[in-house]
């Protein structure tokens, strides 16, 4: 009779965020327990670490599938115990540029200042995607102040999306003329 697993079949399965390196290390260190009717020492459990298999279209997410078997003193081999570690990326990029730091107030004749202000861009980062430079800008139209057509505001917004499709909150710039 082969050894059997005393650990419940899905007890070692976990789902983690892609930046949870400590959680991944803990999950990879888990081991199931086994017992055997005749062999009191079935600690010779052999683990095969599964390679990370990325999810299509989201390289930061995927799964590790680890397997174990154990053999008793008489050579009987257990069924395979399987652990699935699911890695997900559900966290949107965040802005490193402080809110309001791109806002500026200019005189109506400062065309160079307006050009400089319009060329500014915020910087973003993501917990798992190392390249979030695909920032999208929506340039706002000039909205004149009531009673003074030379004064008003431009409101520009940016968003950025990581490799897994998580979209940041909007970053807003107000240029006051």
Short mmCIF file of C-alpha atoms in Angstrom, two decimals:
data_model
loop_
_atom_site.label_atom_id
_atom_site.label_comp_id
_atom_site.label_asym_id
_atom_site.label_seq_id
_atom_site.Cartn_x
_atom_site.Cartn_y
_atom_site.Cartn_z
CA UNK A 1 0.00 0.00 0.00
CA UNK A 2 1.38 3.36 -1.05
CA UNK A 3 1.63 6.28 1.37
CA UNK A 4 -1.29 8.72 1.43
CA UNK A 5 -1.40 12.46 1.89
CA UNK A 6 -2.74 13.75 5.21
CA UNK A 7 -2.67 17.33 3.93
CA UNK A 8 -5.98 18.22 2.26
CA UNK A 9 -5.73 18.30 -1.56
CA UNK A 10 -5.94 22.09 -2.04
CA UNK A 11 -4.61 23.18 1.36
CA UNK A 12 -1.34 24.55 -0.05
CA UNK A 13 -2.89 26.47 -2.95
CA UNK A 14 -2.52 30.25 -2.65
CA UNK A 15 -3.25 33.38 -4.66
CA UNK A 16 -0.79 36.25 -4.32
CA UNK A 17 -0.23 39.69 -5.77
CA UNK A 18 2.70 39.85 -8.19
CA UNK A 19 4.83 41.98 -5.84
CA UNK A 20 4.36 39.71 -2.78
CA UNK A 21 7.86 38.17 -2.79
CA UNK A 22 7.64 37.15 0.87
CA UNK A 23 4.31 35.43 0.26
CA UNK A 24 5.76 33.61 -2.74
CA UNK A 25 8.78 32.47 -0.72
CA UNK A 26 6.46 31.20 2.03
CA UNK A 27 4.23 29.40 -0.47
CA UNK A 28 7.23 27.78 -2.18
CA UNK A 29 8.49 26.59 1.23
CA UNK A 30 5.24 24.76 2.08
CA UNK A 31 5.26 20.97 2.15
CA UNK A 32 2.42 18.47 2.41
CA UNK A 33 2.44 15.71 5.02
CA UNK A 34 2.00 12.02 4.32
CA UNK A 35 1.40 8.82 6.26
CA UNK A 36 1.80 5.13 5.54
CA UNK A 37 0.17 2.09 7.13
CA UNK A 38 3.45 0.27 7.66
CA UNK A 39 6.23 2.84 7.33
CA UNK A 40 6.25 5.26 10.28
CA UNK A 41 8.80 7.57 8.65
CA UNK A 42 7.58 8.91 5.29
CA UNK A 43 9.52 12.14 5.36
CA UNK A 44 11.38 11.38 2.12
CA UNK A 45 8.96 13.53 0.18
CA UNK A 46 10.29 14.60 -3.20
CA UNK A 47 9.26 17.96 -4.59
CA UNK A 48 9.33 19.04 -8.22
CA UNK A 49 9.17 22.83 -8.50
CA UNK A 50 7.04 24.00 -11.36
CA UNK A 51 8.30 26.79 -13.58
CA UNK A 52 6.36 30.04 -13.67
CA UNK A 53 3.89 30.03 -16.55
CA UNK A 54 2.79 33.56 -17.40
CA UNK A 55 -0.77 34.38 -18.31
CA UNK A 56 -1.15 35.32 -21.96
CA UNK A 57 -1.26 39.10 -22.29
CA UNK A 58 -0.16 39.66 -18.69
CA UNK A 59 3.41 38.52 -18.06
CA UNK A 60 3.27 39.60 -14.40
CA UNK A 61 0.51 37.10 -13.63
CA UNK A 62 0.50 33.32 -13.98
CA UNK A 63 0.95 30.13 -12.00
CA UNK A 64 3.51 27.87 -10.43
CA UNK A 65 2.48 24.22 -10.20
CA UNK A 66 4.56 22.28 -7.68
CA UNK A 67 4.21 18.52 -7.21
CA UNK A 68 5.28 16.03 -4.57
CA UNK A 69 5.49 12.27 -4.27
CA UNK A 70 6.65 10.09 -1.41
CA UNK A 71 7.90 6.52 -1.36
CA UNK A 72 7.67 4.11 1.56
CA UNK A 73 10.43 1.66 2.58
CA UNK A 74 8.97 -1.01 0.28
CA UNK A 75 9.06 1.21 -2.82
CA UNK A 76 5.35 2.02 -2.99
CA UNK A 77 4.91 5.53 -4.43
CA UNK A 78 2.10 7.85 -3.41
CA UNK A 79 -0.22 9.66 -5.77
CA UNK A 80 1.03 13.08 -6.80
CA UNK A 81 0.19 15.97 -4.49
CA UNK A 82 -0.21 19.23 -6.40
CA UNK A 83 0.09 22.82 -5.21
CA UNK A 84 -0.98 25.72 -7.42
CA UNK A 85 0.42 29.16 -6.62
CA UNK A 86 -1.55 31.76 -8.57
CA UNK A 87 0.13 35.11 -9.15
CA UNK A 88 -2.16 37.99 -10.05
CA UNK A 89 -1.67 41.65 -10.88
CA UNK A 90 -4.71 43.61 -9.77
CA UNK A 91 -2.89 46.76 -8.68
CA UNK A 92 -2.94 49.82 -10.93
CA UNK A 93 0.13 51.99 -11.51
CA UNK A 94 0.57 54.97 -9.20
CA UNK A 95 1.95 58.43 -9.79
CA UNK A 96 5.39 59.31 -8.45
CA UNK A 97 4.85 62.96 -9.37
CA UNK A 98 3.13 64.77 -6.51
CA UNK A 99 -0.42 65.94 -7.17
CA UNK A 100 -0.47 69.61 -8.09
CA UNK A 101 3.26 69.78 -8.82
CA UNK A 102 2.69 70.37 -12.56
CA UNK A 103 0.12 73.13 -11.94
CA UNK A 104 1.26 76.60 -12.93
CA UNK A 105 -0.09 80.13 -13.13
CA UNK A 106 1.08 82.26 -16.04
CA UNK A 107 0.48 85.72 -17.46
CA UNK A 108 -1.62 85.73 -20.63
CA UNK A 109 1.35 86.80 -22.80
CA UNK A 110 3.76 84.10 -21.52
CA UNK A 111 3.62 81.83 -24.56
CA UNK A 112 6.98 80.20 -23.77
CA UNK A 113 5.82 79.41 -20.24
CA UNK A 114 2.62 77.91 -21.64
CA UNK A 115 4.61 75.72 -24.05
CA UNK A 116 6.86 74.52 -21.21
CA UNK A 117 3.86 73.80 -18.98
CA UNK A 118 2.09 71.88 -21.78
CA UNK A 119 5.23 69.75 -22.33
CA UNK A 120 5.45 68.59 -18.70
CA UNK A 121 4.64 64.96 -17.98
CA UNK A 122 4.10 63.10 -14.70
CA UNK A 123 6.08 59.96 -13.84
CA UNK A 124 4.40 56.70 -12.83
CA UNK A 125 5.48 53.39 -11.32
CA UNK A 126 3.90 49.99 -10.89
CA UNK A 127 4.46 47.27 -8.32
CA UNK A 128 5.09 44.64 -11.00
CA UNK A 129 5.50 46.32 -14.39
CA UNK A 130 8.93 47.96 -14.61
CA UNK A 131 8.03 49.99 -17.71
CA UNK A 132 4.96 52.18 -17.32
CA UNK A 133 6.05 54.87 -19.75
CA UNK A 134 2.95 54.34 -21.92
CA UNK A 135 1.30 57.38 -20.35
CA UNK A 136 -1.68 58.77 -22.25
CA UNK A 137 -2.35 62.51 -22.12
CA UNK A 138 -5.71 64.14 -22.71
CA UNK A 139 -5.08 67.84 -23.38
CA UNK A 140 -7.83 70.07 -22.12
CA UNK A 141 -9.16 72.97 -24.15
CA UNK A 142 -8.71 76.54 -22.93
CA UNK A 143 -11.71 77.58 -20.86
CA UNK A 144 -11.91 81.36 -20.63
CA UNK A 145 -12.83 83.10 -17.40
CA UNK A 146 -16.21 84.80 -17.39
CA UNK A 147 -15.75 88.48 -18.22
CA UNK A 148 -12.08 88.11 -19.22
CA UNK A 149 -11.43 86.10 -22.37
CA UNK A 150 -7.64 86.36 -21.99
CA UNK A 151 -7.67 84.58 -18.63
CA UNK A 152 -8.78 81.03 -17.92
CA UNK A 153 -7.49 77.50 -17.52
CA UNK A 154 -6.24 74.48 -19.39
CA UNK A 155 -6.85 71.19 -17.56
CA UNK A 156 -4.74 68.27 -18.79
CA UNK A 157 -5.11 64.70 -17.54
CA UNK A 158 -2.96 61.61 -17.84
CA UNK A 159 -3.55 57.92 -17.24
CA UNK A 160 -1.24 54.94 -17.56
CA UNK A 161 -1.97 51.25 -17.96
CA UNK A 162 0.26 48.37 -16.83
CA UNK A 163 0.89 45.18 -18.82
CA UNK A 164 -2.09 43.49 -17.19
CA UNK A 165 -4.56 46.22 -18.11
CA UNK A 166 -4.81 47.93 -14.72
CA UNK A 167 -5.37 51.67 -15.27
CA UNK A 168 -4.11 54.36 -12.92
CA UNK A 169 -6.20 57.09 -11.42
CA UNK A 170 -6.13 60.27 -13.50
CA UNK A 171 -3.30 62.70 -12.86
CA UNK A 172 -4.48 66.29 -13.38
CA UNK A 173 -2.56 69.43 -14.30
CA UNK A 174 -4.20 72.86 -14.19
CA UNK A 175 -2.55 75.68 -16.13
CA UNK A 176 -4.07 78.97 -15.03
CA UNK A 177 -3.73 81.94 -17.38
#
